[in-house]
C-alpha positions in Angstrom: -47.9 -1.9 24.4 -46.9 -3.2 28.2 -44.2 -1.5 30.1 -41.6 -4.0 29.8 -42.1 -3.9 26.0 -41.6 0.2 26.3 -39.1 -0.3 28.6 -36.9 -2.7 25.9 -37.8 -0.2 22.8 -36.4 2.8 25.3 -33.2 0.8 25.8 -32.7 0.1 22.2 -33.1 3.6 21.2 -30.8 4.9 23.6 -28.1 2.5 22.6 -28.3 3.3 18.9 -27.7 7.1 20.0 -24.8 6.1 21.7 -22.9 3.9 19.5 -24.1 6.1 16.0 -21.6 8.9 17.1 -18.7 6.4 17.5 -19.3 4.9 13.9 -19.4 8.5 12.9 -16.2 9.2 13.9 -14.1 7.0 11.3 -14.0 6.2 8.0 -15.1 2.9 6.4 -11.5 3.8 3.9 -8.8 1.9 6.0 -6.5 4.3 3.9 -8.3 7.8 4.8 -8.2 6.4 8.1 -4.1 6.2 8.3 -4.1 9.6 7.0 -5.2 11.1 10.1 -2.5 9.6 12.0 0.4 11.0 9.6 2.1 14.1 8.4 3.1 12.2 5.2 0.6 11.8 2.1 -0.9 8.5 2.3 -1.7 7.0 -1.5 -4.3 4.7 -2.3 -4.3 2.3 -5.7 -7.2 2.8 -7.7 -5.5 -0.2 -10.3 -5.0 -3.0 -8.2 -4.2 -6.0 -11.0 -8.2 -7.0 -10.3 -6.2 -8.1 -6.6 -8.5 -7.9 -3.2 -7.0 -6.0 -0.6 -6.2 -8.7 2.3 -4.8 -6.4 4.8 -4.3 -2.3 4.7 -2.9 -0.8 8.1 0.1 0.5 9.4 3.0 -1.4 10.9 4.8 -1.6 14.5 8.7 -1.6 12.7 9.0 1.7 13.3 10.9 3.2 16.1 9.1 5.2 19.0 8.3 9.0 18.2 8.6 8.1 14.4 5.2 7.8 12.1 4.4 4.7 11.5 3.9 3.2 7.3 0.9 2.3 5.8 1.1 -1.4 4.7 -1.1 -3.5 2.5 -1.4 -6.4 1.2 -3.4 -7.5 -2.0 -4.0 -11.4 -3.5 -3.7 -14.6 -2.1 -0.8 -15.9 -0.4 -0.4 -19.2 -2.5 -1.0 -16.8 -5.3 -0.6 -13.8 -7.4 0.0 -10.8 -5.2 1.8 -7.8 -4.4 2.4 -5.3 -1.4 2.4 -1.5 -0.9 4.7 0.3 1.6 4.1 3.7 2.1 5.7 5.9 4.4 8.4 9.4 5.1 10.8 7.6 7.1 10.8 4.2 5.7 10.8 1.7 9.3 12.1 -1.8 7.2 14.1 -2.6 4.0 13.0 -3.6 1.0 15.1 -6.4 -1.2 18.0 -5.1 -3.5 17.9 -6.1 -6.8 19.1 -5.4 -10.5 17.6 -2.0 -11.9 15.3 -3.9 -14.8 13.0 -0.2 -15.6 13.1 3.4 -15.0 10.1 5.3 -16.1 7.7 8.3 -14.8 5.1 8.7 -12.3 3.6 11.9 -13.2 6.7 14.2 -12.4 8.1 11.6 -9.9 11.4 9.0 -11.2 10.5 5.4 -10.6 12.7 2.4 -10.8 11.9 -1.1 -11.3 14.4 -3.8 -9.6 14.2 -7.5 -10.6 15.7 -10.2 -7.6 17.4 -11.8 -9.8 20.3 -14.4 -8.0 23.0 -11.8 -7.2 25.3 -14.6 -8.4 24.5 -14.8 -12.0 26.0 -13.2 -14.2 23.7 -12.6 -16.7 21.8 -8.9 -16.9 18.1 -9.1 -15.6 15.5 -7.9 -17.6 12.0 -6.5 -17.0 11.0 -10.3 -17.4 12.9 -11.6 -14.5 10.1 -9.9 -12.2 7.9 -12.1 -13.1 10.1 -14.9 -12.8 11.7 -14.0 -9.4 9.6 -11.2 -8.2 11.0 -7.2 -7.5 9.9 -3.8 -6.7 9.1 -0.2 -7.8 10.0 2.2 -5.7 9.3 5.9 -6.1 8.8 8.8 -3.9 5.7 10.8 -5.2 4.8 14.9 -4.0 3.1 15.9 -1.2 -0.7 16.9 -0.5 -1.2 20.5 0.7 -0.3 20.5 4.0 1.4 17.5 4.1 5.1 15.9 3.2 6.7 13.7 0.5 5.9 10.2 0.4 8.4 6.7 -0.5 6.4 4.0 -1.7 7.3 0.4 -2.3 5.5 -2.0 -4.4 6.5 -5.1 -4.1 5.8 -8.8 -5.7 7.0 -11.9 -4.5 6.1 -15.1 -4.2 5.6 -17.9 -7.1 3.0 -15.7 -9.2 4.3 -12.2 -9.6 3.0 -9.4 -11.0 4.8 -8.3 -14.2 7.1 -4.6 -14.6 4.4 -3.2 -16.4 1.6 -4.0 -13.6 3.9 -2.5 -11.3 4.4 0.6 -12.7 0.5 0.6 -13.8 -0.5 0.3 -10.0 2.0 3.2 -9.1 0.6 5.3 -11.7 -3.2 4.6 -10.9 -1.6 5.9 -6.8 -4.5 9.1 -5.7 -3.6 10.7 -2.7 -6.4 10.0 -0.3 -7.6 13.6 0.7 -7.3 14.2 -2.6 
């Protein structure tokens, strides 16, 4: 082998040695990742409605000195899909709707709200979220050493997810560190 061909094997190596610790350092789980940041428990869906993640990171709404909420996105814009807020303070607002569901997740009392036009006046139903889109909302226990967490799973858009897939993808919620 000729020196320059040493020489070019010797840089190689020594670059892999420096950039393998780096990789190391952080999880390939955007999720597990966020958790490190947070005092909160951070959740990740294990039922995702057979939905891709598109985006899973946390957000700049939040005010200085306050954590900031894990948000992702799953589907296609022009298509089926639904978001996940997750955070203990909450940094935005999420639509107000009629109360179409309340049911359990695990211990935890979630409600399901339909955005149904706020000047009808007929009753929403759980059906109406698939028609005009909505939200579950629950707040679910905390991971040893860590606090509560709100969570928001939202569909919007002109192919939402149904009541029942809402309430499936907050009940299929693990908390990352598990």
């Amino acid at each position: 082998m000729n020196k320059s061909a040493i020489g070019c094997a010797a840089a190689a190596l020594s670059f892999v040695a420096l950039v393998s610790p780096a990789q190391a350092m952080g999880s390939s789980d955007a999720y597990e990742n966020i958790q490190v940041g947070v005092t909160y428990t951070v959740y990740e869906p294990s039922f995702t409605a057979g939905l891709k993640a598109t985006h899973i990171g946390g957000n700049d709404l939040c005010q200085a000195g306050t954590e900031e909420n894990v948000t992702a996105r799953y589907g296609k814009s022009n298509g089926r899909q639904f978001a996940i807020t997750e955070g203990n303070p909450m940094c935005s607002d999420i639509g107000v709707g009629q109360t179409v569901l309340t049911t359990n997740i695990g211990d935890a009392k979630a409600v399901v709200q339909a955005y149904c036009d706020p000047a009808s006046t007929k009753k929403c139903t759980k059906a109406d979220v698939v028609r005009f889109g909505g939200h579950l909302e629950v707040t679910l226990p905390a991971a040893p050493g860590l606090r509560t967490t709100r969570i928001w799973i939202e569909t919007f858009g002109t192919k939402n997810l149904s009541a029942q897939q809402l309430v499936q993808i907050a009940k299929g919620l693990e908390p990352v560190n598990g």
